[in-house]
Amino acid sequence: NAGVTQTPKFQVLKTGQSMTLQCAQDMNHEYMSWYRQDPGMGLRLIHYSVGAGITDQGEVPNGYNVSRSTTEDFPLRLLSAAPSQTSVYFCASSYLSRAGGLTVNTGELFFGEGSRLTVL
Amino acid sequence: KNQVEQSPQSLIILEGKNCTLQCNYTVSPFSNLRWYKQDTGRGPVSLTIMTFSENTKSNGRYTATLDADTKQSSLHITASQLSDSASYICVVSASGTYKYIFGTGTRLKVLA
């Protein structure tokens, strides 16, 4: 069982370049999300999705774009890389639970192994 | 503002000793609280989940407690091992939302 798979593990970009971080999960999770982790700070949510065709912004969405065409995949695109985007990026997924007609997210987050991005 | 604060920031202990990590939160309405372990260079992995009605939960040498009245949780590690060296992250979910609020973590180093 692969879980959450992220690629690439390492990437170096020049300022202004664009790239896509790939994320795939094989657990049929509806919820997928992208976080960045910087020294001294907690994981910060960039974008998330609660199903195919549905995405929303998190805490730090500027400079990033996402799409969700399938349940399995949730790529993160850097449109024009900046040094401030140097970070470690984590993709995470979980199931969604439903109670009283509401869909809420209380599931355990399963994380990928991370993608370390350096922007020069 | 929903926040999760952890203490201490870092901790060094000798192998075999016990330690306790703290988590204070202001997330409302509260849904659940999880403790994650993150090894260096790896993604976080869930250790335990605490819901509103639970006070204590154990997972091997890890015991988590929750006081919903004071909005505090602790993670107690018994008989520490070298493999316990990692960052421990407290994560709180707000009821009815899709978002998780992360603490900045406690970096634990266990020395032989």
mmCIF file of C-alpha atoms in Angstrom:
data_model
loop_
_atom_site.group_PDB
_atom_site.id
_atom_site.type_symbol
_atom_site.label_atom_id
_atom_site.label_comp_id
_atom_site.label_asym_id
_atom_site.label_seq_id
_atom_site.Cartn_x
_atom_site.Cartn_y
_atom_site.Cartn_z
ATOM 1 C CA ASN A 1 0.000 0.000 0.000
ATOM 2 C CA ALA A 2 1.785 3.139 -1.247
ATOM 3 C CA GLY A 3 -0.268 5.699 0.715
ATOM 4 C CA VAL A 4 0.596 9.267 -0.328
ATOM 5 C CA THR A 5 3.325 9.633 -2.942
ATOM 6 C CA GLN A 6 5.038 12.938 -3.687
ATOM 7 C CA THR A 7 7.443 13.755 -6.476
ATOM 8 C CA PRO A 8 10.040 15.090 -6.825
ATOM 9 C CA LYS A 9 11.765 14.777 -3.455
ATOM 10 C CA PHE A 10 14.206 17.571 -4.239
ATOM 11 C CA GLN A 11 14.096 20.434 -6.723
ATOM 12 C CA VAL A 12 16.156 23.556 -7.369
ATOM 13 C CA LEU A 13 14.592 26.365 -9.370
ATOM 14 C CA LYS A 14 15.647 29.772 -10.525
ATOM 15 C CA THR A 15 13.497 32.786 -9.723
ATOM 16 C CA GLY A 16 10.682 33.079 -12.230
ATOM 17 C CA GLN A 17 10.638 29.442 -13.285
ATOM 18 C CA SER A 18 7.478 27.392 -12.938
ATOM 19 C CA MET A 19 7.056 23.799 -11.845
ATOM 20 C CA THR A 20 4.550 21.279 -10.582
ATOM 21 C CA LEU A 21 4.801 19.166 -7.443
ATOM 22 C CA GLN A 22 2.944 15.916 -7.889
ATOM 23 C CA CYS A 23 0.859 14.181 -5.244
ATOM 24 C CA ALA A 24 -1.023 10.914 -5.563
ATOM 25 C CA GLN A 25 -2.861 8.800 -3.004
ATOM 26 C CA ASP A 26 -4.282 5.301 -3.337
ATOM 27 C CA MET A 27 -6.578 5.285 -0.288
ATOM 28 C CA ASN A 28 -9.620 6.756 -2.055
ATOM 29 C CA HIS A 29 -9.515 9.776 0.248
ATOM 30 C CA GLU A 30 -11.795 12.650 -0.686
ATOM 31 C CA TYR A 31 -9.749 15.241 1.178
ATOM 32 C CA MET A 32 -6.314 16.252 -0.097
ATOM 33 C CA SER A 33 -4.172 19.194 0.910
ATOM 34 C CA TRP A 34 -0.833 20.893 0.465
ATOM 35 C CA TYR A 35 1.248 22.352 3.296
ATOM 36 C CA ARG A 36 4.548 24.119 3.500
ATOM 37 C CA GLN A 37 6.877 23.707 6.453
ATOM 38 C CA ASP A 38 9.396 26.381 7.314
ATOM 39 C CA PRO A 39 11.859 26.456 10.231
ATOM 40 C CA GLY A 40 10.253 27.645 13.474
ATOM 41 C CA MET A 41 6.759 27.598 12.018
ATOM 42 C CA GLY A 42 3.999 25.061 12.050
ATOM 43 C CA LEU A 43 2.733 23.444 8.892
ATOM 44 C CA ARG A 44 0.754 26.024 6.934
ATOM 45 C CA LEU A 45 -2.076 25.115 4.608
ATOM 46 C CA ILE A 46 -1.677 26.266 1.005
ATOM 47 C CA HIS A 47 -4.674 24.748 -0.775
ATOM 48 C CA TYR A 48 -7.033 21.900 -0.139
ATOM 49 C CA SER A 49 -9.660 19.854 -1.966
ATOM 50 C CA VAL A 50 -12.680 17.920 -0.737
ATOM 51 C CA GLY A 51 -13.246 16.009 -3.956
ATOM 52 C CA ALA A 52 -12.638 15.952 -7.684
ATOM 53 C CA GLY A 53 -13.356 19.361 -9.186
ATOM 54 C CA ILE A 54 -13.477 21.102 -5.785
ATOM 55 C CA THR A 55 -10.570 23.166 -4.438
ATOM 56 C CA ASP A 56 -10.218 25.997 -1.968
ATOM 57 C CA GLN A 57 -7.556 28.285 -0.596
ATOM 58 C CA GLY A 58 -5.787 27.770 2.664
ATOM 59 C CA GLU A 59 -3.714 30.108 4.790
ATOM 60 C CA VAL A 60 -0.926 30.898 2.291
ATOM 61 C CA PRO A 61 -2.267 30.397 -1.269
ATOM 62 C CA ASN A 62 -0.511 33.247 -3.125
ATOM 63 C CA GLY A 63 1.839 32.076 -5.852
ATOM 64 C CA TYR A 64 0.392 28.568 -5.967
ATOM 65 C CA ASN A 65 -2.262 26.929 -8.071
ATOM 66 C CA VAL A 66 -4.016 23.567 -7.722
ATOM 67 C CA SER A 67 -6.517 21.429 -9.563
ATOM 68 C CA ARG A 68 -8.245 18.145 -8.750
ATOM 69 C CA SER A 69 -9.337 16.268 -11.847
ATOM 70 C CA THR A 70 -9.329 12.834 -10.177
ATOM 71 C CA THR A 71 -9.744 11.528 -6.643
ATOM 72 C CA GLU A 72 -6.172 10.220 -6.663
ATOM 73 C CA ASP A 73 -4.155 13.229 -7.835
ATOM 74 C CA PHE A 74 -3.678 16.735 -6.463
ATOM 75 C CA PRO A 75 -0.792 18.597 -8.139
ATOM 76 C CA LEU A 76 0.568 21.887 -6.810
ATOM 77 C CA ARG A 77 1.808 24.401 -9.374
ATOM 78 C CA LEU A 78 4.254 27.198 -8.697
ATOM 79 C CA LEU A 79 3.475 29.822 -11.305
ATOM 80 C CA SER A 80 6.600 31.987 -11.049
ATOM 81 C CA ALA A 81 8.957 30.774 -8.335
ATOM 82 C CA ALA A 82 10.303 33.241 -5.780
ATOM 83 C CA PRO A 83 12.998 32.751 -3.095
ATOM 84 C CA SER A 84 10.251 33.087 -0.449
ATOM 85 C CA GLN A 85 8.852 29.790 -1.741
ATOM 86 C CA THR A 86 11.942 27.916 -0.647
ATOM 87 C CA SER A 87 10.471 25.386 1.741
ATOM 88 C CA VAL A 88 9.564 21.779 2.336
ATOM 89 C CA TYR A 89 6.181 20.907 0.889
ATOM 90 C CA PHE A 90 3.934 18.153 2.177
ATOM 91 C CA CYS A 91 0.875 16.656 0.594
ATOM 92 C CA ALA A 92 -1.652 15.039 2.938
ATOM 93 C CA SER A 93 -4.949 13.238 2.533
ATOM 94 C CA SER A 94 -7.735 11.975 4.751
ATOM 95 C CA TYR A 95 -11.248 10.615 4.589
ATOM 96 C CA LEU A 96 -14.238 12.879 5.161
ATOM 97 C CA SER A 97 -16.842 11.980 7.724
ATOM 98 C CA ARG A 98 -20.474 12.943 7.632
ATOM 99 C CA ALA A 99 -22.722 13.644 10.596
ATOM 100 C CA GLY A 100 -26.175 15.138 10.703
ATOM 101 C CA GLY A 101 -26.096 15.967 7.009
ATOM 102 C CA LEU A 102 -22.826 17.874 7.353
ATOM 103 C CA THR A 103 -19.521 16.822 5.854
ATOM 104 C CA VAL A 104 -16.741 17.425 8.303
ATOM 105 C CA ASN A 105 -13.109 16.492 8.287
ATOM 106 C CA THR A 106 -12.025 14.629 11.374
ATOM 107 C CA GLY A 107 -9.931 11.980 9.741
ATOM 108 C CA GLU A 108 -6.293 11.223 10.344
ATOM 109 C CA LEU A 109 -4.055 13.061 7.915
ATOM 110 C CA PHE A 110 -1.735 10.789 5.960
ATOM 111 C CA PHE A 111 1.335 12.664 4.771
ATOM 112 C CA GLY A 112 3.705 12.138 1.905
ATOM 113 C CA GLU A 113 7.437 12.166 2.471
ATOM 114 C CA GLY A 114 7.833 15.785 1.433
ATOM 115 C CA SER A 115 9.372 17.729 -1.438
ATOM 116 C CA ARG A 116 12.265 20.031 -0.646
ATOM 117 C CA LEU A 117 12.242 23.046 -2.951
ATOM 118 C CA THR A 118 14.998 25.635 -3.229
ATOM 119 C CA VAL A 119 14.477 28.787 -5.276
ATOM 120 C CA LEU A 120 17.639 30.696 -6.148
ATOM 121 C CA LYS B 1 -8.034 33.305 16.527
ATOM 122 C CA ASN B 2 -7.544 29.540 16.438
ATOM 123 C CA GLN B 3 -4.087 28.749 17.753
ATOM 124 C CA VAL B 4 -2.065 25.817 19.021
ATOM 125 C CA GLU B 5 0.977 26.411 21.206
ATOM 126 C CA GLN B 6 3.473 23.778 22.223
ATOM 127 C CA SER B 7 6.144 23.680 24.877
ATOM 128 C CA PRO B 8 8.979 23.244 25.251
ATOM 129 C CA GLN B 9 10.365 24.123 21.824
ATOM 130 C CA SER B 10 13.118 21.576 22.282
ATOM 131 C CA LEU B 11 14.090 18.970 24.821
ATOM 132 C CA ILE B 12 17.123 16.758 25.404
ATOM 133 C CA ILE B 13 16.848 13.681 27.623
ATOM 134 C CA LEU B 14 18.868 10.555 28.315
ATOM 135 C CA GLU B 15 17.782 7.206 26.983
ATOM 136 C CA GLY B 16 15.467 5.438 29.398
ATOM 137 C CA LYS B 17 14.114 8.626 30.952
ATOM 138 C CA ASN B 18 10.519 9.842 30.757
ATOM 139 C CA CYS B 19 9.358 13.174 29.387
ATOM 140 C CA THR B 20 6.164 15.164 28.919
ATOM 141 C CA LEU B 21 5.326 17.515 26.079
ATOM 142 C CA GLN B 22 2.627 20.165 26.387
ATOM 143 C CA CYS B 23 0.017 21.535 23.998
ATOM 144 C CA ASN B 24 -2.367 24.437 24.668
ATOM 145 C CA TYR B 25 -5.044 25.338 22.159
ATOM 146 C CA THR B 26 -7.679 27.990 21.605
ATOM 147 C CA VAL B 27 -9.505 26.224 18.765
ATOM 148 C CA SER B 28 -13.273 26.475 18.917
ATOM 149 C CA PRO B 29 -15.521 24.629 18.452
ATOM 150 C CA PHE B 30 -13.236 21.730 19.277
ATOM 151 C CA SER B 31 -13.478 18.488 17.317
ATOM 152 C CA ASN B 32 -10.376 16.470 18.094
ATOM 153 C CA LEU B 33 -6.683 16.697 18.876
ATOM 154 C CA ARG B 34 -3.944 14.552 17.425
ATOM 155 C CA TRP B 35 -0.309 14.104 18.217
ATOM 156 C CA TYR B 36 1.989 13.454 15.277
ATOM 157 C CA LYS B 37 5.597 12.291 15.238
ATOM 158 C CA GLN B 38 7.863 13.655 12.514
ATOM 159 C CA ASP B 39 11.248 12.060 11.984
ATOM 160 C CA THR B 40 13.892 14.230 10.341
ATOM 161 C CA GLY B 41 13.333 14.388 6.598
ATOM 162 C CA ARG B 42 10.037 12.468 6.761
ATOM 163 C CA GLY B 43 6.356 13.308 6.791
ATOM 164 C CA PRO B 44 4.438 13.429 10.083
ATOM 165 C CA VAL B 45 2.789 10.234 11.291
ATOM 166 C CA SER B 46 -0.190 10.140 13.648
ATOM 167 C CA LEU B 47 0.442 8.759 17.144
ATOM 168 C CA THR B 48 -2.931 9.227 18.788
ATOM 169 C CA ILE B 49 -6.237 11.051 18.560
ATOM 170 C CA MET B 50 -8.193 12.599 21.424
ATOM 171 C CA THR B 51 -11.853 13.538 21.166
ATOM 172 C CA PHE B 52 -13.810 15.767 23.540
ATOM 173 C CA SER B 53 -14.937 12.926 25.789
ATOM 174 C CA GLU B 54 -11.551 11.263 26.160
ATOM 175 C CA ASN B 55 -9.132 12.068 28.975
ATOM 176 C CA THR B 56 -6.331 9.594 28.373
ATOM 177 C CA LYS B 57 -5.214 7.395 25.527
ATOM 178 C CA SER B 58 -2.138 5.221 25.217
ATOM 179 C CA ASN B 59 -0.190 3.942 22.244
ATOM 180 C CA GLY B 60 2.636 1.780 23.507
ATOM 181 C CA ARG B 61 5.059 4.002 25.410
ATOM 182 C CA TYR B 62 3.135 7.126 24.371
ATOM 183 C CA THR B 63 0.285 8.379 26.584
ATOM 184 C CA ALA B 64 -1.758 11.417 25.620
ATOM 185 C CA THR B 65 -4.037 13.310 27.969
ATOM 186 C CA LEU B 66 -6.672 15.904 27.252
ATOM 187 C CA ASP B 67 -8.329 18.462 29.540
ATOM 188 C CA ALA B 68 -11.074 20.015 27.439
ATOM 189 C CA ASP B 69 -11.947 22.495 30.176
ATOM 190 C CA THR B 70 -8.490 24.075 30.293
ATOM 191 C CA LYS B 71 -7.831 23.304 26.597
ATOM 192 C CA GLN B 72 -4.602 21.519 27.353
ATOM 193 C CA SER B 73 -3.107 18.261 26.180
ATOM 194 C CA SER B 74 0.083 16.467 27.047
ATOM 195 C CA LEU B 75 2.083 13.664 25.488
ATOM 196 C CA HIS B 76 4.030 11.530 27.937
ATOM 197 C CA ILE B 77 6.813 9.305 26.657
ATOM 198 C CA THR B 78 7.888 6.508 28.953
ATOM 199 C CA ALA B 79 11.305 4.834 28.967
ATOM 200 C CA SER B 80 12.553 6.860 26.015
ATOM 201 C CA GLN B 81 14.524 5.251 23.209
ATOM 202 C CA LEU B 82 16.943 6.704 20.684
ATOM 203 C CA SER B 83 14.273 6.224 18.021
ATOM 204 C CA ASP B 84 12.026 8.661 19.879
ATOM 205 C CA SER B 85 14.279 11.497 18.670
ATOM 206 C CA ALA B 86 11.923 13.471 16.444
ATOM 207 C CA SER B 87 9.590 16.457 16.363
ATOM 208 C CA TYR B 88 6.212 15.996 18.007
ATOM 209 C CA ILE B 89 3.407 18.073 16.590
ATOM 210 C CA CYS B 90 0.042 18.807 18.191
ATOM 211 C CA VAL B 91 -2.787 19.257 15.672
ATOM 212 C CA VAL B 92 -6.307 20.409 16.512
ATOM 213 C CA SER B 93 -9.376 20.191 14.286
ATOM 214 C CA ALA B 94 -12.269 22.615 14.560
ATOM 215 C CA SER B 95 -15.696 21.091 14.311
ATOM 216 C CA GLY B 96 -17.477 21.651 11.005
ATOM 217 C CA THR B 97 -14.374 22.754 9.109
ATOM 218 C CA TYR B 98 -11.910 21.159 6.760
ATOM 219 C CA LYS B 99 -8.901 22.735 8.375
ATOM 220 C CA TYR B 100 -6.328 21.511 10.857
ATOM 221 C CA ILE B 101 -4.434 23.906 13.128
ATOM 222 C CA PHE B 102 -0.833 22.875 13.700
ATOM 223 C CA GLY B 103 1.459 23.670 16.582
ATOM 224 C CA THR B 104 5.095 24.474 15.830
ATOM 225 C CA GLY B 105 6.210 21.228 17.447
ATOM 226 C CA THR B 106 8.604 20.103 20.148
ATOM 227 C CA ARG B 107 11.945 18.791 18.961
ATOM 228 C CA LEU B 108 13.006 15.889 21.186
ATOM 229 C CA LYS B 109 16.525 14.492 21.224
ATOM 230 C CA VAL B 110 17.266 11.304 23.146
ATOM 231 C CA LEU B 111 20.908 10.731 23.983
ATOM 232 C CA ALA B 112 22.571 7.398 24.702
#
